[in-house]
Short mmCIF file of C-alpha atoms in Angstrom, two decimals:
data_model
loop_
_atom_site.label_atom_id
_atom_site.label_comp_id
_atom_site.label_asym_id
_atom_site.label_seq_id
_atom_site.Cartn_x
_atom_site.Cartn_y
_atom_site.Cartn_z
CA PRO A 1 -20.78 -28.24 8.80
CA SER A 2 -20.92 -28.75 5.04
CA LEU A 3 -22.17 -31.13 2.44
CA LEU A 4 -18.60 -31.76 1.42
CA VAL A 5 -17.68 -33.12 4.86
CA ARG A 6 -20.91 -35.16 5.06
CA ASP A 7 -20.35 -36.83 1.66
CA GLN A 8 -16.68 -37.66 2.58
CA TRP A 9 -17.82 -39.47 5.69
CA ILE A 10 -19.96 -41.70 3.58
CA ASP A 11 -17.16 -42.27 1.03
CA ARG A 12 -14.75 -43.23 3.86
CA LEU A 13 -17.22 -45.67 5.42
CA ARG A 14 -17.29 -47.46 2.09
CA SER A 15 -13.62 -47.42 1.36
CA ASP A 16 -12.46 -48.33 4.80
CA PHE A 17 -15.09 -50.81 6.00
CA LEU A 18 -16.70 -52.39 2.95
CA SER A 19 -14.48 -54.94 1.03
CA ASP A 20 -17.21 -55.70 -1.47
CA PRO A 21 -17.74 -52.65 -3.87
CA ASP A 22 -21.07 -54.06 -4.91
CA VAL A 23 -22.76 -53.85 -1.46
CA ASP A 24 -25.68 -51.49 -1.33
CA LEU A 25 -24.51 -48.86 1.07
CA SER A 26 -27.89 -47.40 1.45
CA GLN A 27 -29.05 -50.25 3.67
CA TYR A 28 -26.47 -49.06 6.30
CA VAL A 29 -26.15 -45.35 5.75
CA SER A 30 -28.51 -42.48 5.11
CA THR A 31 -28.22 -38.68 4.93
CA ASP A 32 -31.87 -38.54 6.34
CA PRO A 33 -31.67 -37.84 10.09
CA ALA A 34 -35.05 -39.75 10.51
CA ALA A 35 -33.99 -42.82 8.58
CA GLU A 36 -33.96 -46.26 10.42
CA VAL A 37 -30.39 -47.27 9.54
CA VAL A 38 -27.22 -47.94 11.41
CA PHE A 39 -25.44 -44.76 10.44
CA ARG A 40 -27.09 -41.33 9.85
CA VAL A 41 -24.81 -38.69 8.39
CA SER A 42 -26.04 -35.11 8.43
CA THR A 43 -24.90 -31.52 8.30
CA TYR A 44 -25.52 -29.31 11.29
CA GLN A 45 -27.75 -27.13 9.13
CA SER A 46 -30.07 -30.03 8.49
CA ILE A 47 -30.41 -31.05 12.08
CA HIS A 48 -30.95 -27.33 12.99
CA GLN A 49 -33.79 -26.95 10.35
CA ARG A 50 -35.51 -30.06 11.71
CA ARG A 51 -34.94 -29.23 15.39
CA GLY A 52 -38.68 -29.45 16.17
CA GLU A 53 -39.01 -33.08 14.80
CA ALA A 54 -38.70 -36.19 16.90
CA LEU A 55 -35.70 -38.09 15.47
CA PRO A 56 -35.06 -41.76 16.10
CA ALA A 57 -32.87 -42.55 19.05
CA CYS A 58 -29.08 -42.86 18.71
CA GLU A 59 -26.51 -44.49 21.00
CA LEU A 60 -23.49 -42.46 19.70
CA LEU A 61 -23.57 -38.83 18.64
CA CYS A 62 -20.45 -38.06 16.76
CA LEU A 63 -19.84 -34.32 16.23
CA ASP A 64 -17.20 -33.64 13.55
CA GLU A 65 -15.57 -30.30 13.21
CA ALA A 66 -16.90 -29.51 16.62
CA HIS A 67 -15.39 -26.00 16.87
CA HIS A 68 -18.51 -24.74 14.94
CA LEU A 69 -20.72 -25.67 17.84
CA ARG A 70 -20.82 -22.34 19.68
CA LYS A 71 -23.96 -20.56 18.73
CA SER A 72 -27.31 -21.79 17.15
CA TRP A 73 -26.00 -25.21 16.16
CA TRP A 74 -24.68 -25.66 19.73
CA HIS A 75 -28.16 -25.06 21.13
CA THR A 76 -29.74 -27.59 18.78
CA LEU A 77 -27.11 -30.35 19.25
CA SER A 78 -27.13 -29.84 23.03
CA GLN A 79 -30.89 -30.54 23.07
CA LEU A 80 -30.53 -33.53 20.86
CA ALA A 81 -27.78 -35.04 23.06
CA GLU A 82 -29.74 -34.36 26.22
CA HIS A 83 -32.99 -35.87 24.74
CA HIS A 84 -31.38 -39.12 23.58
CA ASP A 85 -28.94 -39.49 26.54
CA CYS A 86 -26.35 -40.79 24.25
CA VAL A 87 -22.48 -40.94 24.24
CA THR A 88 -21.09 -37.83 22.63
CA LEU A 89 -17.84 -37.95 20.70
CA SER A 90 -16.54 -34.46 19.62
CA LEU A 91 -13.77 -34.16 17.03
CA THR A 92 -11.88 -31.21 16.01
CA ALA A 93 -8.24 -30.34 14.92
CA THR A 94 -8.78 -26.76 16.06
CA PRO A 95 -10.51 -26.04 19.35
CA PRO A 96 -11.86 -22.46 19.15
CA TYR A 97 -9.28 -21.00 21.59
CA ASP A 98 -9.74 -17.57 20.13
CA ALA A 99 -13.56 -17.52 20.46
CA ALA A 100 -15.48 -15.06 22.65
CA ALA A 101 -15.80 -16.29 26.35
CA HIS A 102 -19.46 -17.07 26.04
CA GLU A 103 -18.91 -19.00 22.88
CA TRP A 104 -16.16 -21.04 24.47
CA ALA A 105 -18.52 -21.72 27.37
CA ASN A 106 -21.11 -23.14 24.95
CA TYR A 107 -18.53 -25.22 23.09
CA ASP A 108 -17.10 -26.55 26.47
CA ALA A 109 -20.60 -27.34 27.80
CA LEU A 110 -21.42 -29.59 24.86
CA CYS A 111 -18.07 -31.17 24.07
CA GLY A 112 -16.67 -31.38 27.63
CA PRO A 113 -13.11 -31.31 28.69
CA ILE A 114 -10.56 -32.65 26.30
CA ASP A 115 -10.09 -36.31 26.76
CA ALA A 116 -7.33 -36.80 24.22
CA GLU A 117 -5.11 -34.35 22.39
CA ILE A 118 -2.57 -35.50 19.82
CA SER A 119 -0.07 -33.06 18.59
CA ALA A 120 0.92 -32.77 14.89
CA PRO A 121 4.50 -33.94 15.46
CA GLU A 122 3.19 -37.02 17.27
CA LEU A 123 0.99 -37.72 14.23
CA VAL A 124 3.93 -37.30 11.90
CA ALA A 125 5.97 -39.70 14.01
CA THR A 126 3.32 -42.39 13.72
CA SER A 127 2.83 -41.69 9.99
CA ASP A 128 -0.70 -40.46 10.43
CA LEU A 129 0.23 -37.02 8.96
CA CYS A 130 2.70 -36.52 6.25
CA PRO A 131 6.05 -34.67 6.80
CA HIS A 132 5.52 -31.06 6.01
CA GLN A 133 7.13 -27.70 6.27
CA ASP A 134 5.73 -24.14 6.63
CA LEU A 135 7.49 -21.67 4.31
CA VAL A 136 7.29 -17.85 4.35
CA TYR A 137 7.58 -15.99 1.10
CA THR A 138 7.70 -12.26 1.18
CA ALA A 139 6.83 -9.50 -1.31
CA VAL A 140 7.28 -5.80 -1.17
CA THR A 141 4.05 -3.95 -1.59
CA THR A 142 3.45 -1.87 -4.76
CA CYS A 143 2.04 0.81 -2.42
CA SER A 144 5.20 1.46 -0.45
CA ALA A 145 5.00 5.23 -0.78
CA GLN A 146 1.39 5.29 0.38
CA TYR A 147 2.30 3.04 3.39
CA MET A 148 5.24 5.13 4.39
CA ARG A 149 3.18 8.23 4.14
CA ASN A 150 0.65 6.75 6.45
CA VAL A 151 3.31 5.80 8.98
CA GLN A 152 4.72 9.45 8.81
CA GLU A 153 1.20 10.93 9.28
CA GLU A 154 0.64 8.79 12.33
CA ALA A 155 3.99 9.94 13.87
CA GLU A 156 3.23 13.49 13.17
CA SER A 157 -0.29 13.19 14.67
CA PHE A 158 1.10 11.70 17.85
CA SER A 159 3.77 14.36 18.08
CA GLN A 160 1.12 17.13 17.78
CA LEU A 161 -1.06 15.64 20.47
CA ARG A 162 1.70 15.18 23.11
CA ALA A 163 3.04 18.10 25.17
CA ASP A 164 0.41 20.50 23.88
CA ARG A 165 0.73 23.70 25.90
CA GLU A 166 -2.92 24.30 26.32
CA MET A 167 -3.54 20.71 27.34
CA LEU A 168 -0.71 20.80 29.83
CA ALA A 169 -2.00 24.01 31.36
CA GLN A 170 -5.46 22.63 31.68
CA ILE A 171 -4.22 19.45 33.43
CA ALA A 172 -1.95 21.41 35.71
CA ALA A 173 -5.02 23.56 36.74
CA HIS A 174 -7.27 20.60 37.21
CA SER A 175 -8.63 20.20 40.68
CA TRP A 176 -7.40 16.63 40.92
CA ILE A 177 -3.84 17.81 40.30
CA VAL A 178 -4.03 21.10 42.34
CA ASP A 179 -5.50 19.24 45.45
CA CYS A 180 -5.19 15.45 45.14
CA LYS A 181 -5.94 14.88 48.87
CA LYS A 182 -9.22 16.71 48.78
CA HIS A 183 -10.43 14.77 45.65
CA ALA A 184 -8.94 11.45 46.62
CA ASP A 185 -12.36 9.60 46.43
CA GLU A 186 -13.12 10.99 43.01
CA ILE A 187 -9.74 10.14 41.73
CA LEU A 188 -9.77 6.55 43.02
CA ASN A 189 -13.24 6.08 41.30
CA ASN A 190 -11.68 7.12 37.95
CA ALA A 191 -8.00 6.10 38.47
CA GLN A 192 -7.61 5.49 34.78
CA LEU A 193 -8.26 9.10 33.84
CA PHE A 194 -6.02 10.37 36.58
CA SER A 195 -3.21 7.96 35.64
CA ALA A 196 -3.53 9.30 32.07
CA MET A 197 -3.10 12.83 33.39
CA LEU A 198 0.09 11.86 35.21
CA VAL A 199 1.41 10.05 32.12
CA TYR A 200 0.81 13.14 29.98
CA LEU A 201 2.53 15.33 32.59
CA GLN A 202 5.49 13.00 32.93
CA ASP A 203 5.96 12.65 29.20
CA ALA A 204 6.22 16.49 28.86
CA GLY A 205 8.79 16.72 31.63
CA CYS A 206 6.42 18.38 34.07
CA SER A 207 6.49 17.62 37.79
CA VAL A 208 4.05 14.98 39.12
CA PRO A 209 2.49 15.84 42.59
CA THR A 210 4.05 13.82 45.31
CA TYR A 211 0.64 13.04 46.92
CA ALA A 212 -0.68 11.77 43.52
CA ARG A 213 2.03 9.10 43.54
CA ARG A 214 1.41 8.27 47.11
CA LEU A 215 -2.32 7.98 46.38
CA LEU A 216 -1.76 5.44 43.54
CA GLN A 217 1.10 3.86 45.44
CA ILE A 218 3.65 4.28 42.61
CA GLU A 219 7.14 5.68 42.10
CA ILE A 220 8.13 8.02 39.39
CA ALA A 221 9.76 4.88 37.47
CA ASP A 222 6.38 3.16 37.59
CA ILE A 223 4.70 5.81 35.39
CA PRO A 224 4.56 4.26 31.83
CA SER A 225 5.47 5.94 28.62
CA LEU A 226 2.83 7.88 26.79
CA SER A 227 0.92 5.84 24.09
CA TRP A 228 -2.10 6.08 22.00
CA ASP A 229 -4.10 4.30 24.64
CA TRP A 230 -3.21 6.79 27.39
CA LEU A 231 -4.05 9.58 24.98
CA GLU A 232 -7.39 8.09 24.30
CA PHE A 233 -8.15 7.69 28.03
CA LEU A 234 -7.12 11.31 28.56
CA PHE A 235 -9.03 12.97 25.76
CA ALA A 236 -12.11 10.85 26.26
CA GLY A 237 -12.30 11.65 29.93
CA LEU A 238 -11.81 15.43 29.36
CA LYS A 239 -13.47 15.75 25.95
CA LYS A 240 -16.00 18.35 27.16
CA ASP A 241 -13.11 20.68 27.84
CA LEU A 242 -10.50 19.83 25.19
CA PRO A 243 -8.55 22.83 23.85
CA ALA A 244 -9.09 23.84 20.28
CA THR A 245 -5.50 22.74 19.24
CA ILE A 246 -6.15 19.17 20.30
CA LEU A 247 -9.55 19.15 18.67
CA ASP A 248 -8.13 20.38 15.42
CA VAL A 249 -5.66 17.59 15.31
CA LEU A 250 -8.24 14.90 16.15
CA VAL A 251 -10.58 16.20 13.42
CA ARG A 252 -7.86 16.36 10.77
CA SER A 253 -6.68 12.75 11.47
CA GLY A 254 -10.23 11.38 11.57
CA ALA A 255 -9.94 10.34 15.17
CA LEU A 256 -13.09 12.45 16.24
CA HIS A 257 -16.38 11.05 14.79
CA ASN A 258 -19.84 11.71 16.22
CA ASP A 259 -18.28 13.12 19.38
CA ARG A 260 -16.43 9.75 19.88
CA ILE A 261 -12.63 9.73 20.13
CA THR A 262 -10.78 6.80 18.58
CA LEU A 263 -6.98 6.70 18.96
CA PRO A 264 -5.13 5.90 16.85
CA ALA A 265 -7.38 6.96 14.06
CA CYS A 266 -8.92 4.24 11.86
CA LYS A 267 -6.67 5.18 8.97
CA PHE A 268 -3.68 4.21 10.99
CA THR A 269 -5.06 1.10 12.58
CA LYS A 270 -6.22 -0.19 9.21
CA ARG A 271 -2.84 0.48 7.66
CA THR A 272 -2.42 -3.31 7.00
CA GLU A 273 -5.04 -2.89 4.22
CA ILE A 274 -2.41 -1.02 2.25
CA LEU A 275 -0.23 -4.09 2.44
CA GLN A 276 -2.97 -6.36 1.07
CA ASP A 277 -2.74 -4.91 -2.37
CA ASP A 278 -3.60 -7.29 -5.21
CA ALA A 279 -0.53 -6.97 -7.42
CA SER A 280 2.18 -8.07 -4.93
CA ARG A 281 0.09 -11.00 -3.61
CA MET A 282 -0.72 -12.21 -7.04
CA GLN A 283 2.89 -12.01 -8.17
CA ALA A 284 4.12 -13.89 -5.07
CA CYS A 285 1.53 -16.70 -5.74
CA LEU A 286 2.77 -16.86 -9.39
CA GLU A 287 6.35 -17.15 -8.44
CA ILE A 288 5.70 -19.96 -5.81
CA HIS A 289 3.60 -21.77 -8.35
CA ALA A 290 6.41 -21.60 -10.91
CA LEU A 291 8.91 -22.97 -8.49
CA GLU A 292 6.68 -25.87 -7.36
CA ARG A 293 5.86 -26.86 -10.92
CA SER A 294 9.52 -26.91 -11.89
CA ILE A 295 10.65 -29.08 -8.93
CA ARG A 296 7.75 -31.46 -8.61
CA GLY A 297 6.80 -31.88 -12.30
CA PRO A 298 3.95 -34.36 -13.02
CA GLY A 299 3.77 -35.02 -9.28
CA LEU A 300 2.64 -31.60 -8.38
CA ARG A 301 -0.79 -31.41 -6.59
CA GLN A 302 -1.26 -27.75 -5.64
CA ALA A 303 -4.01 -25.61 -4.19
CA ILE A 304 -3.97 -21.86 -4.22
CA LEU A 305 -6.48 -20.48 -1.72
CA VAL A 306 -7.68 -16.87 -1.92
CA ASP A 307 -10.57 -14.95 -0.16
CA ARG A 308 -12.71 -13.83 -3.20
CA VAL A 309 -14.34 -15.66 -6.10
CA GLY A 310 -14.18 -13.06 -8.95
CA ARG A 311 -17.07 -14.67 -10.96
CA LEU A 312 -17.63 -11.66 -13.22
CA SER A 313 -14.01 -11.90 -14.34
CA LEU A 314 -14.72 -15.08 -16.09
CA LYS A 315 -17.07 -13.27 -18.46
CA SER A 316 -14.44 -11.08 -19.89
CA ALA A 317 -12.26 -12.18 -22.71
CA LEU A 318 -9.46 -9.81 -21.42
CA PRO A 319 -7.34 -10.40 -18.29
CA THR A 320 -8.86 -8.51 -15.34
CA ASP A 321 -7.35 -6.75 -12.35
CA GLY A 322 -7.96 -8.03 -8.87
CA TYR A 323 -6.85 -10.74 -6.56
CA ASN A 324 -9.44 -13.57 -6.72
CA ALA A 325 -9.84 -17.13 -8.01
CA ALA A 326 -10.89 -16.18 -11.53
CA SER A 327 -7.98 -13.57 -11.93
CA MET A 328 -5.49 -16.07 -10.66
CA PHE A 329 -6.73 -18.59 -13.19
CA GLN A 330 -6.45 -16.05 -15.99
CA ARG A 331 -2.85 -15.19 -15.07
CA LEU A 332 -1.82 -18.77 -14.94
CA LEU A 333 -3.48 -19.30 -18.38
CA SER A 334 -1.48 -16.21 -19.78
CA ASP A 335 1.83 -17.61 -18.39
CA GLY A 336 1.46 -20.74 -20.36
CA ASP A 337 -1.06 -23.24 -19.19
CA PRO A 338 -0.34 -26.95 -19.58
CA GLY A 339 -4.10 -27.78 -19.36
CA ASP A 340 -4.23 -29.02 -15.78
CA LEU A 341 -5.78 -26.15 -13.94
CA ALA A 342 -9.23 -26.04 -12.20
CA ILE A 343 -11.27 -23.54 -10.12
CA MET A 344 -13.23 -24.78 -7.16
CA THR A 345 -15.49 -22.31 -5.30
CA GLY A 346 -18.95 -22.51 -3.62
CA GLN A 347 -20.43 -20.70 -6.76
CA PHE A 348 -18.93 -22.55 -9.70
CA ILE A 349 -16.38 -25.10 -10.82
CA VAL A 350 -14.02 -24.60 -13.87
CA LEU A 351 -12.52 -27.81 -15.46
CA PRO A 352 -10.70 -28.87 -18.59
CA ARG A 353 -13.35 -29.65 -21.20
CA GLY A 354 -12.32 -33.30 -21.48
CA LEU A 355 -13.07 -33.88 -17.74
CA ALA A 356 -16.66 -32.53 -17.97
CA GLU A 357 -18.09 -35.10 -20.33
CA GLY A 358 -21.71 -35.92 -19.47
CA ILE A 359 -22.13 -32.73 -17.34
CA GLU A 360 -23.88 -29.65 -18.49
CA SER A 361 -21.24 -26.86 -19.07
CA LYS A 362 -20.43 -23.61 -20.70
CA ASP A 363 -17.38 -22.59 -22.60
CA LEU A 364 -15.24 -19.79 -21.18
CA PRO A 365 -14.33 -16.85 -23.26
CA ASP A 366 -10.66 -16.75 -24.19
CA ALA A 367 -9.87 -19.94 -22.16
CA ALA A 368 -9.73 -22.56 -24.86
CA GLY A 369 -10.18 -26.08 -23.45
CA TYR A 370 -11.88 -24.99 -20.19
CA VAL A 371 -15.67 -25.02 -19.25
CA LEU A 372 -17.85 -23.50 -16.44
CA LEU A 373 -20.01 -25.79 -14.36
CA MET A 374 -22.51 -24.64 -11.92
CA GLY A 375 -26.28 -24.94 -10.99
CA ARG A 376 -27.77 -28.32 -10.91
CA CYS A 377 -24.68 -29.98 -12.04
CA PHE A 378 -22.52 -28.44 -9.26
CA ASP A 379 -22.28 -31.50 -6.93
CA ALA A 380 -21.30 -33.72 -9.86
CA ALA A 381 -18.69 -31.18 -10.91
CA VAL A 382 -17.10 -31.22 -7.35
CA THR A 383 -16.91 -35.01 -7.51
CA ARG A 384 -15.38 -34.99 -10.93
CA ALA A 385 -12.87 -32.21 -9.88
CA ASN A 386 -11.76 -34.22 -6.87
CA GLN A 387 -11.29 -37.33 -8.96
CA ALA A 388 -9.21 -35.46 -11.48
CA PHE A 389 -7.01 -33.99 -8.86
CA ARG A 390 -6.48 -37.40 -7.19
CA SER A 391 -5.50 -38.94 -10.67
CA GLY A 392 -3.32 -35.97 -11.76
CA LYS A 393 -5.47 -34.86 -14.70
CA VAL A 394 -5.79 -31.71 -12.60
CA ARG A 395 -2.59 -30.65 -10.85
CA VAL A 396 -3.46 -27.17 -9.76
CA VAL A 397 -6.73 -26.07 -8.07
CA ILE A 398 -7.43 -22.37 -7.43
CA GLY A 399 -10.09 -22.00 -4.84
CA THR A 400 -11.58 -19.95 -2.03
CA GLN A 401 -10.73 -20.69 1.56
CA ALA A 402 -14.45 -20.54 2.42
CA PHE A 403 -15.12 -23.59 0.12
CA LEU A 404 -11.93 -25.66 0.32
CA GLY A 405 -10.58 -24.42 3.69
CA GLN A 406 -12.47 -27.08 5.72
CA GLY A 407 -13.40 -30.53 4.94
CA TRP A 408 -11.88 -30.77 1.51
CA ASP A 409 -10.51 -34.28 1.43
CA ALA A 410 -7.52 -34.23 -0.98
CA PRO A 411 -4.87 -36.57 0.34
CA SER A 412 -2.63 -36.07 -2.68
CA LEU A 413 -2.21 -32.34 -2.04
CA ASN A 414 1.45 -31.59 -1.63
CA SER A 415 1.74 -27.82 -2.23
CA LEU A 416 -0.52 -25.34 -0.47
CA ILE A 417 -0.33 -21.58 -0.99
CA LEU A 418 -2.24 -19.67 1.59
CA GLY A 419 -3.02 -16.54 -0.32
CA THR A 420 -5.67 -15.37 2.13
CA ASN A 421 -5.77 -12.55 4.81
CA LEU A 422 -6.89 -14.81 7.60
CA SER A 423 -5.22 -14.66 11.07
CA SER A 424 -7.48 -16.61 13.39
CA PHE A 425 -6.20 -19.78 14.86
CA VAL A 426 -9.09 -21.91 13.73
CA ALA A 427 -9.20 -20.73 10.11
CA VAL A 428 -5.44 -20.93 9.50
CA ASN A 429 -5.08 -24.35 11.06
CA GLN A 430 -8.08 -25.67 9.16
CA LEU A 431 -6.33 -24.44 5.88
CA ARG A 432 -3.04 -26.17 6.84
CA GLY A 433 -4.86 -29.32 7.49
CA ARG A 434 -5.68 -29.72 3.80
CA ALA A 435 -2.09 -30.56 3.07
CA LEU A 436 -1.21 -32.64 6.13
CA ARG A 437 -3.12 -35.74 5.20
CA ILE A 438 -1.26 -38.93 4.24
CA ASP A 439 -1.81 -40.34 0.74
CA ARG A 440 -2.15 -44.10 0.83
CA PHE A 441 -1.18 -44.24 -2.76
CA ALA A 442 1.97 -42.14 -2.29
CA PRO A 443 3.56 -43.06 1.09
CA GLU A 444 6.58 -40.85 0.13
CA LYS A 445 4.42 -37.69 0.15
CA SER A 446 5.67 -34.59 1.80
CA ALA A 447 4.00 -31.24 1.74
CA ASN A 448 5.07 -27.52 1.34
CA ILE A 449 2.75 -24.92 3.03
CA TRP A 450 3.31 -21.41 1.86
CA HIS A 451 2.46 -18.32 3.79
CA LEU A 452 2.65 -14.82 2.36
CA ALA A 453 4.01 -11.72 4.10
CA ILE A 454 3.70 -8.35 2.25
CA LEU A 455 6.31 -5.81 3.39
CA PRO A 456 6.57 -2.08 3.26
CA ASP A 457 10.09 -2.37 1.80
CA GLU A 458 12.97 -4.84 1.66
CA ASP A 459 13.25 -5.16 5.52
CA VAL A 460 11.31 -7.97 6.87
CA VAL A 461 9.13 -5.95 9.22
CA GLY A 462 5.61 -4.60 9.35
CA GLU A 463 2.06 -5.24 10.49
CA ASP A 464 1.58 -8.17 7.96
CA LEU A 465 4.64 -9.90 9.43
CA THR A 466 3.52 -9.37 12.99
CA ALA A 467 0.22 -11.07 12.12
CA LEU A 468 2.12 -13.95 10.54
CA GLU A 469 4.32 -14.29 13.61
CA ARG A 470 1.08 -14.66 15.73
CA ARG A 471 -0.16 -17.20 13.31
CA PHE A 472 3.01 -19.38 13.59
CA ALA A 473 2.72 -19.33 17.36
CA CYS A 474 -0.49 -21.41 17.06
CA PHE A 475 1.25 -24.64 15.80
CA ALA A 476 4.43 -26.60 15.95
CA ARG A 477 6.50 -26.78 12.84
CA ILE A 478 9.90 -28.22 11.82
CA ASP A 479 12.92 -25.85 11.64
CA ARG A 480 15.14 -27.96 9.31
CA ASP A 481 18.22 -25.76 9.65
CA ALA A 482 17.97 -26.08 13.48
CA GLY A 483 16.88 -29.70 13.38
CA GLU A 484 14.06 -28.92 15.89
CA ILE A 485 10.30 -28.71 16.07
CA ARG A 486 9.51 -25.08 17.01
CA SER A 487 6.38 -23.09 17.82
CA TYR A 488 7.65 -19.77 16.58
CA PHE A 489 9.00 -18.07 13.51
CA ALA A 490 12.26 -16.19 13.16
CA PRO A 491 12.52 -14.60 9.73
CA GLU A 492 15.64 -13.32 7.96
CA GLN A 493 16.15 -9.61 8.04
CA ARG A 494 15.94 -8.94 4.28
CA SER A 495 13.21 -9.98 1.88
CA ASP A 496 15.58 -11.48 -0.72
CA VAL A 497 17.44 -13.46 1.96
CA GLN A 498 14.13 -14.88 3.39
CA ASN A 499 12.87 -15.86 -0.04
CA ALA A 500 16.18 -17.53 -0.93
CA LYS A 501 15.86 -19.55 2.26
CA ALA A 502 12.25 -20.62 1.53
CA LEU A 503 13.04 -21.57 -2.01
CA ARG A 504 16.06 -23.63 -0.92
CA LEU A 505 13.97 -25.54 1.61
CA ALA A 506 11.09 -26.05 -0.87
CA ARG A 507 13.50 -27.54 -3.41
CA SER A 508 14.71 -30.08 -0.78
CA TYR A 509 11.23 -31.39 0.05
CA GLU A 510 12.26 -35.01 -0.69
CA THR A 511 14.44 -35.09 2.50
CA LEU A 512 11.52 -33.94 4.77
CA HIS A 513 10.93 -37.54 5.93
CA SER A 514 14.40 -37.91 7.29
CA ASP A 515 14.57 -34.47 8.57
CA TRP A 516 11.45 -34.89 10.60
CA ALA A 517 12.65 -38.28 11.90
CA GLU A 518 15.89 -36.69 13.08
CA ALA A 519 14.10 -33.66 14.65
CA LEU A 520 11.70 -35.92 16.45
CA ASP A 521 14.53 -38.20 17.58
CA VAL A 522 12.15 -41.12 17.84
CA GLY A 523 13.33 -43.81 20.17
CA ASP A 524 12.53 -45.62 23.38
CA ASP A 525 14.32 -43.20 25.69
CA ILE A 526 14.32 -39.88 23.96
CA GLY A 527 11.28 -37.84 23.01
CA GLY A 528 11.01 -35.17 20.34
CA ARG A 529 12.64 -31.85 20.81
CA LEU A 530 9.88 -29.22 20.84
CA VAL A 531 11.30 -25.70 21.25
CA ARG A 532 8.91 -22.95 22.49
CA GLU A 533 9.80 -19.29 22.66
CA SER A 534 7.79 -16.41 24.08
CA CYS A 535 8.49 -13.00 22.59
CA VAL A 536 7.72 -10.09 24.88
#
């Protein structure tokens, strides 16, 4: 799916299969899909653009990062595989389990059923992945008052909409309630609206007609509690006759727009955006960075991944606000830079000046010793940055998840800060995968993977944490205190306690090898202990 992945396949073909470094690789490998060589390595984009051409036959079609093959690329690759009648080998660490049904059907039609699935703990046991730990670091939002005000407004809005006298009178006088038996067919054709009426009456302490319960074959105890969903069903179904009191509340809260009712209102469903404020996330990343630098010293190989680039910030000689790659770079500079930082995004690269010799570059204002590389020299700059990270001349890379989140081959990476707002299974697992690779030059490598949770206050609760718990349910991780491999996350109750625990575990990264071995309990008779928990 990217030039980065394509070029790494070629690099690995050379390093893993050619003992003579002087061999001309071009006689075996080409990036031209029409070339007459043994191996053709191409991006899906390139194949898609040339989908009308007749390409030479192939015996094996290897589809790397196959979770991308769900839409246009899927159609093109399906035609290619069918035309050449070749063996298809599909590879992915993240099947698109959270994709739409039709996209999953496309993926499944091309890739077929899973022939082999190897879990991360199995790969750690066989030394194909490095020992690692997922750590959660919390920070209290700087917008706590705004957040709590939003919570209070939602509660008040819900309270005003329930047990409204005019609404109750209207429902009680509705023909479906007055004579359920006579209107049974209508009711059964719109059982959802009728159920919403019963839920509203029950919540207000009003009697529910006996025949209504008999018609739906339910008991009083079966009637659920009133919720936003039931209110939306009720008001949407009766919106032509809603009383003024209800309409006023809907309008004030923003739940009524273009005659469409959305409950809860968008300002409540998007409350998590308040928790995604720049200042608290930035500070959390800086604190984690400081800890990792202090404990790993020269051995640190860290990546801080964010969602935005912030290119214009680099043109300013003054520190800028915001939460992006450029602002993160500026903050690390202001905190005392040892000269080993880099920025890697899809738009530009920033490197220490000494590492950019022979490549066209521009000096950065107020960032002595660093240069900006982009344009025609971009590919060369990426290669130079990767080499510097491998050798340790660059120890900290600030980048975007869009550029480095998939396919970035950095085996030396041992500290990953996920400063992004992503929640999907595929995206998060791809990001984690950057740090899980073994380093053939450092067999003792172990990795810390940091997840951020921004909280409304010191209590470890809130929408951001809920999203994080869903994220953790997607993969198995080691719980070092319990000595088990788990697929869930149970945080401490207070922010300071949770952070103290995360910092303690981070400092003891050197014992991750032995902790994983003990948790896996590797032996002839006993398998690893994988603990799964379902939270209802």
